[in-house]
Short mmCIF file of C-alpha atoms in Angstrom, two decimals:
data_model
loop_
_atom_site.label_atom_id
_atom_site.label_comp_id
_atom_site.label_asym_id
_atom_site.label_seq_id
_atom_site.Cartn_x
_atom_site.Cartn_y
_atom_site.Cartn_z
CA MET L 1 199.39 205.04 156.81
CA PRO L 2 199.16 207.09 153.55
CA PRO L 3 197.92 205.29 150.47
CA ARG L 4 200.53 203.86 148.10
CA ARG L 5 201.25 205.99 145.11
CA SER L 6 200.08 204.56 141.87
CA HIS L 7 202.91 203.69 139.46
CA LYS L 8 203.14 202.58 135.87
CA LYS L 9 204.43 198.98 135.50
CA SER L 10 207.15 198.32 133.09
CA ARG L 11 206.11 195.81 130.56
CA ALA L 12 208.67 196.57 127.82
CA GLY L 13 211.80 196.81 129.95
CA CYS L 14 215.15 195.40 129.07
CA ARG L 15 215.93 191.70 129.78
CA ARG L 16 218.52 192.47 132.39
CA CYS L 17 216.06 194.49 134.49
CA LYS L 18 213.49 191.76 134.14
CA ALA L 19 215.99 189.18 135.26
CA ARG L 20 216.90 191.27 138.29
CA LYS L 21 213.15 191.95 138.93
CA ILE L 22 213.54 195.71 139.06
CA LYS L 23 211.69 198.42 137.24
CA CYS L 24 213.21 199.46 133.87
CA ASP L 25 212.87 203.12 132.81
CA GLU L 26 212.73 201.80 129.14
CA VAL L 27 215.09 204.62 128.06
CA HIS L 28 216.86 203.90 124.68
CA PRO L 29 219.51 203.16 123.67
CA ARG L 30 220.50 202.13 127.34
CA CYS L 31 218.15 202.09 130.20
CA GLY L 32 219.03 203.98 133.44
CA ASN L 33 219.84 200.85 135.43
CA CYS L 34 222.28 199.50 132.95
CA VAL L 35 223.95 202.89 132.66
CA LYS L 36 224.17 203.06 136.51
CA HIS L 37 225.90 199.68 136.78
CA GLY L 38 228.02 200.11 133.69
CA VAL L 39 226.73 196.96 131.88
CA ALA L 40 225.51 196.27 128.37
CA CYS L 41 221.82 196.70 127.68
CA ASP L 42 219.95 194.68 125.12
CA PHE L 43 218.29 197.88 123.81
CA GLU L 44 221.72 198.96 122.56
CA HIS L 45 223.18 195.51 121.92
CA PRO L 46 220.40 193.08 120.81
CA GLU L 47 223.11 190.50 120.17
CA ILE L 48 223.60 189.93 123.88
CA LEU L 49 219.96 188.82 124.43
CA ALA L 50 220.84 185.15 123.99
CA ASP L 51 223.63 185.51 126.52
CA LEU L 52 221.23 187.14 129.06
CA GLN L 53 218.75 184.35 128.55
CA ALA L 54 221.50 181.80 129.16
CA ALA L 55 222.52 183.69 132.34
CA ALA L 56 219.02 183.55 133.61
CA ALA L 57 218.76 179.85 132.98
CA ALA L 58 222.14 179.33 134.64
CA ALA L 59 220.95 181.24 137.73
CA GLN L 60 218.19 178.74 138.15
CA THR L 61 220.46 175.72 137.73
CA PRO L 62 223.05 175.66 140.58
CA SER L 63 224.62 172.52 139.34
CA THR L 64 225.70 174.01 135.96
CA PRO L 65 229.47 173.54 135.71
CA ALA L 66 231.63 176.64 135.23
CA THR L 67 232.94 177.45 131.85
CA THR L 68 236.66 176.71 131.42
CA ILE L 69 239.07 178.05 128.87
CA ASN L 70 242.24 176.32 127.88
CA PHE L 71 244.66 179.28 127.36
CA GLY L 72 247.22 176.81 126.05
CA SER L 73 245.18 176.05 122.96
CA PRO L 74 245.93 178.01 119.79
CA ILE L 75 242.21 177.94 118.88
CA VAL L 76 240.17 180.90 119.95
CA PRO L 77 236.86 179.89 121.72
CA SER L 78 233.66 180.61 119.85
CA ALA L 79 231.48 183.56 120.80
CA GLY L 80 229.04 181.18 122.54
CA SER L 81 231.79 179.91 124.92
CA LEU L 82 232.64 183.52 125.83
CA SER L 83 229.21 184.23 127.15
CA ILE L 84 228.57 185.76 130.60
CA ALA L 85 226.53 182.79 131.67
CA SER L 86 228.76 181.95 134.61
CA ALA L 87 229.16 185.54 135.82
CA PRO L 88 226.78 187.75 137.80
CA LEU L 89 224.42 189.98 135.69
CA THR L 90 225.87 193.09 137.37
CA ARG L 91 229.42 192.35 136.32
CA SER L 92 230.98 195.25 134.47
CA LEU L 93 231.97 194.66 130.87
CA PRO L 94 235.63 194.79 129.94
CA ALA L 95 237.26 197.80 128.37
CA PRO L 96 236.18 198.56 124.77
CA PRO L 97 238.05 196.62 122.10
CA MET L 98 241.17 198.10 120.65
CA SER L 99 239.68 198.14 117.23
CA SER L 100 236.13 198.93 116.20
CA THR L 101 236.45 196.16 113.65
CA THR L 102 236.47 193.54 116.43
CA ALA L 103 233.09 191.87 116.52
CA PRO L 104 231.22 191.52 119.82
CA GLY L 105 232.36 188.39 121.69
CA HIS L 106 235.72 188.23 119.91
CA ARG L 107 237.94 190.24 122.18
CA LEU L 108 240.12 187.19 122.82
CA LEU L 109 240.92 187.04 119.17
CA GLU L 110 242.09 190.71 119.27
CA LEU L 111 244.18 190.09 122.33
CA LYS L 112 245.61 186.93 120.63
CA LEU L 113 246.61 189.03 117.60
CA MET L 114 248.16 191.75 119.68
CA HIS L 115 250.11 189.25 121.76
CA HIS L 116 251.35 187.56 118.61
CA TYR L 117 252.40 190.90 117.13
CA THR L 118 254.39 192.05 120.17
CA VAL L 119 256.01 188.62 120.70
CA MET L 120 256.79 187.48 117.14
CA THR L 121 255.48 189.52 114.22
CA CYS L 122 257.22 192.86 115.04
CA LYS L 123 260.63 191.11 115.12
CA THR L 124 260.12 189.96 111.45
CA PHE L 125 260.22 193.73 110.48
CA THR L 126 263.45 194.43 112.19
CA PHE L 127 265.77 191.48 111.16
CA THR L 128 268.01 193.91 109.26
CA ALA L 129 267.85 196.61 112.03
CA PRO L 130 267.45 195.15 115.54
CA VAL L 131 267.76 198.57 117.02
CA THR L 132 264.23 199.44 115.99
CA GLU L 133 262.67 196.42 117.62
CA ASP L 134 261.45 198.33 120.64
CA ILE L 135 259.79 200.92 118.37
CA TRP L 136 257.73 198.33 116.55
CA LYS L 137 257.11 196.30 119.67
CA ILE L 138 256.35 199.06 122.22
CA THR L 139 256.11 202.50 120.67
CA VAL L 140 253.89 201.66 117.74
CA PRO L 141 251.20 199.88 119.78
CA ASN L 142 251.25 202.80 122.29
CA LEU L 143 250.59 205.24 119.42
CA ALA L 144 247.71 203.04 118.29
CA PHE L 145 246.29 203.01 121.87
CA SER L 146 246.32 206.78 121.90
CA GLY L 147 243.48 206.84 119.41
CA SER L 148 244.95 205.99 115.94
CA GLN L 149 242.36 203.54 114.60
CA HIS L 150 244.07 202.94 111.28
CA LEU L 151 247.40 202.11 113.03
CA ALA L 152 245.57 199.71 115.47
CA ASP L 153 243.80 197.94 112.55
CA SER L 154 247.17 197.74 110.65
CA ILE L 155 248.83 196.12 113.60
CA LEU L 156 246.08 193.52 113.87
CA ALA L 157 246.09 192.93 110.21
CA VAL L 158 249.80 192.08 109.88
CA ALA L 159 249.61 189.88 113.03
CA ALA L 160 246.60 187.99 111.46
CA LEU L 161 248.55 187.60 108.28
CA HIS L 162 251.49 186.14 110.20
CA LEU L 163 249.29 183.72 112.01
CA ARG L 164 247.74 182.86 108.77
CA SER L 165 251.11 181.88 107.31
CA ILE L 166 251.51 179.49 110.29
CA ASN L 167 247.95 178.16 110.25
CA PRO L 168 246.71 178.70 106.66
CA ASN L 169 243.56 176.56 107.26
CA ASP L 170 242.36 178.63 110.26
CA LYS L 171 239.20 180.24 108.82
CA GLU L 172 238.74 182.64 111.68
CA ILE L 173 242.28 184.07 111.19
CA VAL L 174 241.69 184.28 107.39
CA ARG L 175 238.49 186.33 108.05
CA ALA L 176 240.29 188.50 110.56
CA SER L 177 243.15 189.28 108.12
CA HIS L 178 240.64 190.42 105.50
CA ALA L 179 238.55 192.42 108.04
CA TYR L 180 241.43 194.30 109.61
CA MET L 181 243.18 195.04 106.24
CA ALA L 182 239.99 196.48 104.83
CA ALA L 183 239.34 198.51 107.97
CA SER L 184 242.90 199.91 108.11
CA LEU L 185 242.76 200.93 104.42
CA GLU L 186 239.39 202.61 104.82
CA GLU L 187 240.28 204.61 107.99
CA TYR L 188 243.78 205.35 106.61
CA SER L 189 242.40 206.83 103.32
CA ALA L 190 239.80 208.87 105.30
CA THR L 191 242.60 210.31 107.54
CA LEU L 192 244.70 211.17 104.47
CA ASN L 193 241.85 213.01 102.85
CA GLN L 194 241.36 215.09 106.04
CA GLY L 195 244.98 216.29 105.81
CA ILE L 196 248.34 215.62 107.42
CA ASN L 197 249.42 217.62 110.50
CA HIS L 198 251.78 217.41 113.40
CA THR L 199 249.29 215.28 115.43
CA ASN L 200 248.86 212.49 112.92
CA ALA L 201 252.08 212.52 110.79
CA GLU L 202 253.87 209.84 112.86
CA ALA L 203 250.98 207.37 112.92
CA LEU L 204 250.34 207.90 109.21
CA PHE L 205 253.93 207.03 108.36
CA LEU L 206 253.94 203.94 110.54
CA THR L 207 250.61 202.82 109.04
CA ALA L 208 252.03 203.36 105.56
CA ALA L 209 254.86 201.05 106.40
CA LEU L 210 252.55 198.42 107.83
CA ILE L 211 250.25 198.55 104.78
CA ALA L 212 253.41 197.91 102.63
CA PHE L 213 254.00 194.78 104.74
CA GLN L 214 250.33 193.84 104.24
CA SER L 215 250.47 194.19 100.54
CA THR L 216 253.56 192.08 100.34
CA ALA L 217 252.23 189.36 102.63
CA THR L 218 248.92 189.21 100.83
CA ARG L 219 250.71 188.46 97.59
CA VAL L 220 252.30 185.41 99.33
CA PHE L 221 248.78 183.88 99.97
CA MET L 222 247.71 184.22 96.42
CA LYS L 223 247.37 181.03 94.51
CA ASP L 224 248.95 180.60 91.06
CA GLU L 225 245.70 181.32 89.35
CA GLY L 226 245.41 184.51 91.43
CA LEU L 227 248.47 185.90 89.70
CA SER L 228 246.81 185.85 86.30
CA ILE L 229 244.95 188.65 84.62
CA GLY L 230 241.84 186.53 84.19
CA ALA L 231 241.70 185.88 87.93
CA SER L 232 242.86 189.19 89.47
CA SER L 233 242.67 192.51 87.80
CA SER L 234 242.99 194.86 90.79
CA HIS L 235 245.70 196.78 89.02
CA ASP L 236 243.66 197.40 85.91
CA PRO L 237 242.39 200.97 86.03
CA LYS L 238 240.26 200.62 82.91
CA PRO L 239 236.51 200.89 83.39
CA ARG L 240 234.21 198.02 82.80
CA GLY L 241 233.39 197.38 79.22
CA SER L 242 236.87 198.35 77.96
CA HIS L 243 239.25 195.91 76.24
CA HIS L 244 242.68 194.64 77.05
CA HIS L 245 245.62 194.92 74.81
CA PRO L 246 245.39 192.42 71.89
CA HIS L 247 248.31 190.36 73.28
CA GLN L 248 246.97 190.46 76.91
CA GLN L 249 245.03 187.34 77.20
CA PRO L 250 243.27 185.91 80.26
CA GLY L 251 245.75 183.69 82.18
CA CYS L 252 248.77 185.95 81.68
CA TYR L 253 250.87 186.92 84.75
CA ALA L 254 249.61 190.05 86.54
CA ILE L 255 252.18 192.45 88.05
CA PRO L 256 251.61 193.28 91.74
CA PHE L 257 250.91 197.00 91.20
CA THR L 258 249.14 197.31 94.62
CA TRP L 259 252.38 196.28 96.18
CA PHE L 260 254.33 198.98 94.32
CA HIS L 261 251.75 201.63 95.14
CA SER L 262 251.77 200.70 98.83
CA PHE L 263 255.59 201.06 98.93
CA GLN L 264 255.35 204.26 96.95
CA GLY L 265 252.90 205.43 99.60
CA VAL L 266 255.63 205.37 102.28
CA LYS L 267 257.63 207.65 100.05
CA ALA L 268 254.61 209.94 99.39
CA ILE L 269 253.74 210.21 103.14
CA THR L 270 257.39 210.92 104.03
CA ALA L 271 257.63 213.72 101.37
CA ALA L 272 254.28 215.23 102.31
CA SER L 273 254.89 215.23 106.07
CA TRP L 274 258.72 215.67 106.23
CA GLN L 275 258.42 218.93 108.17
CA TYR L 276 256.83 216.92 110.99
CA LEU L 277 258.66 213.65 110.63
CA ARG L 278 262.13 215.16 110.57
CA VAL L 279 261.77 216.14 114.26
CA SER L 280 260.19 212.82 115.30
CA PRO L 281 262.66 210.65 117.24
CA VAL L 282 260.66 207.53 116.38
CA VAL L 283 260.59 208.11 112.66
CA THR L 284 264.17 209.30 112.55
CA GLN L 285 265.35 206.12 114.12
CA VAL L 286 263.31 203.95 111.79
CA ILE L 287 264.71 205.84 108.76
CA ASN L 288 268.31 205.88 109.87
CA SER L 289 268.15 202.11 110.51
CA GLN L 290 267.90 201.56 106.74
CA ALA L 291 270.91 201.26 104.57
CA ALA L 292 271.60 204.55 102.96
CA LEU L 293 271.26 204.62 99.13
CA GLN L 294 274.63 204.82 97.43
CA LEU L 295 273.78 204.80 93.78
CA ASP L 296 276.17 204.42 90.89
CA PHE L 297 274.66 205.88 87.68
CA ARG L 298 277.28 204.51 85.31
CA THR L 299 275.51 202.84 82.42
CA GLY L 300 278.28 200.69 80.95
CA PRO L 301 279.10 196.97 81.52
CA GLU L 302 281.25 197.77 84.57
CA THR L 303 278.13 197.59 86.75
CA PHE L 304 276.43 194.32 87.36
CA PHE L 305 273.10 195.19 85.82
CA GLY L 306 274.41 197.57 83.32
CA HIS L 307 273.36 195.25 80.53
CA LEU L 308 269.76 196.14 81.20
CA LEU L 309 270.38 199.56 79.65
CA GLU L 310 271.83 198.19 76.38
CA GLY L 311 270.08 199.62 73.32
CA LEU L 312 268.20 202.19 75.49
CA GLU L 313 269.08 205.17 73.28
CA GLU L 314 268.01 203.40 70.15
CA GLU L 315 264.76 202.49 71.84
CA LEU L 316 264.12 206.04 72.92
CA ALA L 317 264.84 207.31 69.43
CA ASN L 318 262.29 204.79 68.00
CA PRO L 319 259.61 204.42 70.59
CA PRO L 320 257.43 201.30 70.15
CA THR L 321 254.13 201.85 68.41
CA SER L 322 252.28 198.85 69.78
CA LEU L 323 251.95 199.13 73.60
CA ASP L 324 249.44 198.33 76.23
CA THR L 325 247.17 201.43 75.89
CA ARG L 326 245.62 201.27 79.35
CA VAL L 327 245.61 204.61 81.20
CA PRO L 328 248.38 204.90 83.84
CA LEU L 329 247.16 205.21 87.41
CA THR L 330 248.62 208.71 87.67
CA SER L 331 246.09 211.46 87.25
CA ARG L 332 248.63 213.90 85.65
CA PRO L 333 248.70 214.35 81.96
CA LEU L 334 251.67 212.68 80.30
CA PRO L 335 253.96 214.49 77.81
CA LEU L 336 253.83 213.36 74.16
CA PRO L 337 255.75 210.13 73.57
CA ASN L 338 258.31 211.83 71.30
CA SER L 339 258.74 214.98 73.28
CA PRO L 340 262.19 215.72 74.83
CA ASP L 341 260.75 215.87 78.31
CA HIS L 342 259.14 212.41 77.88
CA ILE L 343 262.33 210.89 76.48
CA SER L 344 264.40 212.40 79.31
CA THR L 345 262.04 211.23 81.95
CA THR L 346 261.96 207.67 80.54
CA ARG L 347 265.74 207.57 80.33
CA GLN L 348 266.12 208.76 83.96
CA ALA L 349 263.48 206.21 85.12
CA TYR L 350 265.38 203.29 83.62
CA GLN L 351 268.75 204.57 84.77
CA HIS L 352 267.62 205.16 88.32
CA ALA L 353 265.91 201.73 88.56
CA VAL L 354 269.04 199.91 87.39
CA ALA L 355 271.16 202.00 89.82
CA VAL L 356 269.02 200.84 92.68
CA LEU L 357 269.39 197.19 91.50
CA ASN L 358 273.14 197.52 91.40
CA TRP L 359 273.19 198.90 94.97
CA ALA L 360 270.71 196.38 96.30
CA HIS L 361 272.62 193.51 94.70
CA LYS L 362 275.69 194.29 96.83
CA ILE L 363 273.89 194.13 100.24
CA PRO L 364 270.70 192.18 99.88
CA HIS L 365 271.00 190.68 103.36
CA LYS L 366 270.51 194.14 104.83
CA GLY L 367 266.98 194.39 103.29
CA ALA L 368 268.25 196.65 100.44
CA PRO L 369 265.95 195.04 97.70
CA LEU L 370 262.93 196.29 99.57
CA ALA L 371 263.98 199.87 98.71
CA PHE L 372 263.33 199.17 94.97
CA PRO L 373 259.51 199.36 95.01
CA ALA L 374 259.65 202.47 97.29
CA THR L 375 262.33 204.45 95.37
CA VAL L 376 261.65 203.85 91.70
CA SER L 377 260.03 206.75 90.01
CA LYS L 378 256.40 207.13 89.02
CA ARG L 379 257.56 207.02 85.30
CA PHE L 380 259.07 203.52 85.80
CA ILE L 381 255.77 202.27 87.22
CA GLU L 382 254.05 203.76 84.15
CA LEU L 383 256.53 201.81 81.94
CA LEU L 384 255.52 198.63 83.77
CA GLU L 385 251.84 199.49 83.25
CA GLU L 386 252.71 199.92 79.50
CA ARG L 387 254.34 196.43 79.58
CA ARG L 388 257.69 197.70 78.26
CA PRO L 389 259.99 194.61 77.81
CA ARG L 390 262.92 196.50 79.36
CA ALA L 391 260.95 197.49 82.40
CA LEU L 392 259.82 193.95 82.86
CA ALA L 393 263.36 192.65 82.58
CA ILE L 394 264.38 195.07 85.31
CA LEU L 395 261.35 193.88 87.40
CA ALA L 396 262.44 190.22 87.05
CA CYS L 397 265.86 191.07 88.36
CA PHE L 398 264.37 192.93 91.31
CA PHE L 399 262.19 189.89 92.16
CA ALA L 400 265.31 187.71 91.90
CA LEU L 401 267.02 189.91 94.49
CA LEU L 402 264.33 188.88 96.95
CA LYS L 403 265.77 185.32 96.96
CA SER L 404 268.21 186.59 99.52
CA LEU L 405 265.27 187.18 101.87
CA ASP L 406 263.35 183.99 101.22
CA GLY L 407 263.46 182.91 104.82
CA VAL L 408 261.28 185.92 105.80
CA TRP L 409 257.64 184.74 106.12
CA TRP L 410 256.18 187.69 104.14
CA LEU L 411 258.64 187.19 101.24
CA GLN L 412 258.85 183.33 101.26
CA GLY L 413 258.64 181.84 97.75
CA MET L 414 258.16 185.30 96.16
CA ALA L 415 261.31 185.34 94.16
CA ARG L 416 260.60 182.00 92.36
CA ARG L 417 256.92 182.71 91.69
CA GLU L 418 257.23 186.29 90.53
CA VAL L 419 260.31 185.81 88.32
CA LEU L 420 258.67 182.80 86.67
CA GLY L 421 255.54 184.86 86.07
CA VAL L 422 257.43 187.90 84.50
CA VAL L 423 259.52 185.54 82.26
CA SER L 424 256.33 183.80 81.14
CA LEU L 425 255.28 187.07 79.48
CA PHE L 426 258.33 186.89 77.28
CA ASN L 427 257.76 183.28 76.50
CA SER L 428 254.10 183.79 75.33
CA ASP L 429 252.27 185.57 72.59
CA PHE L 430 252.21 188.77 74.66
CA PHE L 431 255.30 190.27 72.91
CA GLY L 432 255.54 188.14 69.93
CA PRO L 433 257.86 185.32 68.93
CA ASP L 434 261.16 187.25 68.99
CA ALA L 435 260.88 188.74 72.43
CA TYR L 436 262.13 185.72 74.38
CA ARG L 437 265.19 185.30 72.19
CA LYS L 438 266.02 188.95 72.37
CA TRP L 439 265.59 189.43 76.20
CA TRP L 440 266.73 186.01 77.50
CA PRO L 441 270.40 187.24 78.09
CA HIS L 442 268.93 189.91 80.36
CA LEU L 443 266.61 187.41 82.16
CA GLU L 444 269.10 184.55 82.60
CA TRP L 445 270.60 185.67 85.94
CA ALA L 446 267.07 186.27 87.43
CA MET L 447 265.99 182.80 86.40
CA ARG L 448 269.12 181.13 87.77
CA ILE L 449 268.65 182.86 91.14
CA ALA L 450 264.95 182.20 91.29
CA LEU L 451 265.44 178.42 90.68
CA TYR L 452 268.40 178.25 93.08
CA GLU L 453 267.91 175.73 95.84
CA PRO L 454 270.33 175.93 98.73
CA GLY L 455 271.16 172.84 100.76
CA ARG L 456 268.80 171.75 103.58
CA ASP L 457 270.68 173.97 105.98
CA GLY L 458 270.91 176.79 103.55
CA MET L 459 268.12 178.77 104.96
CA ASN L 460 267.36 179.65 108.51
CA GLU L 461 264.10 178.26 110.00
CA GLY L 462 263.73 181.29 112.14
CA GLY L 463 262.59 183.36 109.19
CA THR L 464 265.27 186.02 109.37
CA GLY L 465 266.78 185.95 105.90
CA GLY L 466 269.11 182.99 105.42
CA MET L 467 272.54 182.04 104.52
CA PRO L 468 274.38 183.98 101.80
CA ILE L 469 274.11 182.69 98.21
CA PRO L 470 277.58 181.78 97.01
CA PRO L 471 279.38 184.67 95.20
CA GLU L 472 279.90 182.58 92.08
CA ILE L 473 276.07 182.17 91.76
CA TRP L 474 275.06 185.63 93.08
CA GLY L 475 277.74 187.55 91.35
CA SER L 476 279.15 189.35 94.50
CA ASP L 477 280.36 188.80 98.03
CA TRP L 478 277.71 190.32 100.28
CA TYR L 479 279.92 191.00 103.24
CA ALA L 480 282.86 192.34 101.32
CA GLU L 481 280.48 194.65 99.54
CA GLU L 482 278.93 195.72 102.86
CA ARG L 483 282.34 196.66 104.19
CA ALA L 484 283.22 198.69 101.09
CA LEU L 485 279.85 200.47 101.12
CA ALA L 486 280.17 201.23 104.86
CA GLU L 487 283.46 202.89 104.17
CA GLN L 488 281.88 205.03 101.44
CA GLY L 489 278.85 205.82 103.65
CA ARG L 490 281.04 207.58 106.18
CA GLU L 491 281.52 210.21 103.59
CA GLN L 492 278.07 210.29 102.10
CA GLY L 493 275.95 210.42 105.36
CA ASP L 494 272.91 208.40 106.53
CA TYR L 495 269.50 207.83 105.08
CA PHE L 496 268.06 210.84 106.98
CA GLY L 497 270.48 213.18 105.22
CA HIS L 498 269.53 211.55 101.89
CA ILE L 499 265.83 212.32 102.39
CA GLU L 500 266.72 215.79 103.68
CA LEU L 501 268.58 216.51 100.49
CA LEU L 502 265.91 215.09 98.22
CA SER L 503 263.24 217.20 100.01
CA GLN L 504 265.00 220.27 98.75
CA MET L 505 265.20 219.09 95.08
CA SER L 506 262.18 219.92 93.00
CA SER L 507 263.03 217.29 90.36
CA ALA L 508 263.04 214.58 93.10
CA VAL L 509 259.78 215.78 94.60
CA ASN L 510 258.11 215.72 91.15
CA SER L 511 258.89 212.03 90.85
CA ILE L 512 256.90 211.27 94.02
CA PRO L 513 253.17 210.50 93.87
CA THR L 514 251.08 213.18 95.71
CA VAL L 515 249.03 212.26 98.69
CA PRO L 516 245.77 212.60 96.80
CA GLU L 517 247.07 210.29 94.11
CA TYR L 518 248.15 207.85 96.71
CA ALA L 519 244.92 208.01 98.61
CA ALA L 520 243.07 207.28 95.37
CA MET L 521 245.35 204.25 94.79
CA MET L 522 244.66 202.93 98.27
CA ALA L 523 240.98 203.55 97.87
CA GLY L 524 241.11 201.47 94.70
CA ALA L 525 242.89 198.75 96.53
CA ARG L 526 240.19 198.19 99.10
CA GLY L 527 238.21 195.07 98.35
CA MET L 528 240.51 194.21 95.46
CA GLY L 529 244.17 193.15 95.66
CA MET L 530 244.33 194.23 99.42
CA GLY L 531 241.79 194.05 102.09
CA GLY L 532 239.35 192.02 100.07
CA GLY L 533 236.90 189.70 101.71
CA GLY L 534 234.07 190.10 104.14
CA ARG L 535 234.47 190.92 107.78
#
């Protein structure tokens, strides 16, 4: 018999090879045996060492009871209870998680979020357009599975926020909402900076829409103190060490600029990638499910919100000299305050914003108010940043329109909270003692709607809008106005045709933030007003 060949003993092998009493080749980051059997190796994943040790102990204790999981419980088992202690060491690991944000041992949480999204959350986006439910329920997840990481994280983020609205004290869900929001924003911004093309345009558009939902829902979870300048200054572009406007004191209401920028982002992505989106059946169906804008630019008292333009020409002729001097978020240089271009742009910004309010006021139950933050011009947002009283009065009326959608979980309570916040600026030292008296006639309707409390049966519990507010309170009959606009819409075309027309107008394109501007806004939002918190 030939002598046995000498061999080098393995003394620094992985734990799995030692447990199986086989030689480990000690190759990093995964040894050859673990690669061969398709299992995790503690060289690559040190965090599984405790699980392997538990598995070895379990193998030596035949009486150890098997781990059971109660799938009916809404509470996700901890990482320890998901160990592989009761399984053979050679069992193959499950498929990789949908999102790289998912921590090891938390795949059930990810599955729980995806299940909740497809069963419940996606329906809350389509209450005004049920025809798109299959798109959000089936098509969007399939796009995410095809390798769109930012879309996958956005889906999980909105699902976590929805679950958070149901179980606000679930710390794991709160952490998950922060983690997935931050991850989606980071990956989304990185993809935008790499450029839009025919392969990623669809996913970027859908992610932009989900980020807009995220930003809205995040606002719902803010406490009252989170709505003040002293507590949250994510919208403040000034560098550290700079000073606020003299009237801008800590504790004042803070406008949700991140929300506006995220909705503007949908518009920016649509404009930048329209050559690809216009031939996408998915995006086309989503766009055409929205009520087409039918704007009336008359400025007199014959329109419901025409009073918001009273005194505009006098104001433009004598621009205020004391304004919030913070630099607007746009990187483009602004015209001189008294230049004809600046005056014209400001006038158009106000007139367009009021025209959108008039249209949305007629059919709020169709989701029309949500078009406001997406369609107002960049100049109007700059006017909000400058804290112009007229812009703030228009903003209060917009928030009041959201009362019609108070039954939707990501808009619940927003009308009351935001209107009271905006009005508080007029009733403080922010504008001086005369501002409240001067602007109250323009704020009265917004306050009346924000404080309106329907009967116990006035709102649906299902979270799909609610019963109409009586015409004598609201100022119009929703369904009568819907029929009238539908008749006009047959002549004016659908939303797709509206975007197609705008894409050919240079003046309209110039009012849209560019993708680099939008990417910078989203980058600024990470860790601040949206996506904040640790993973």
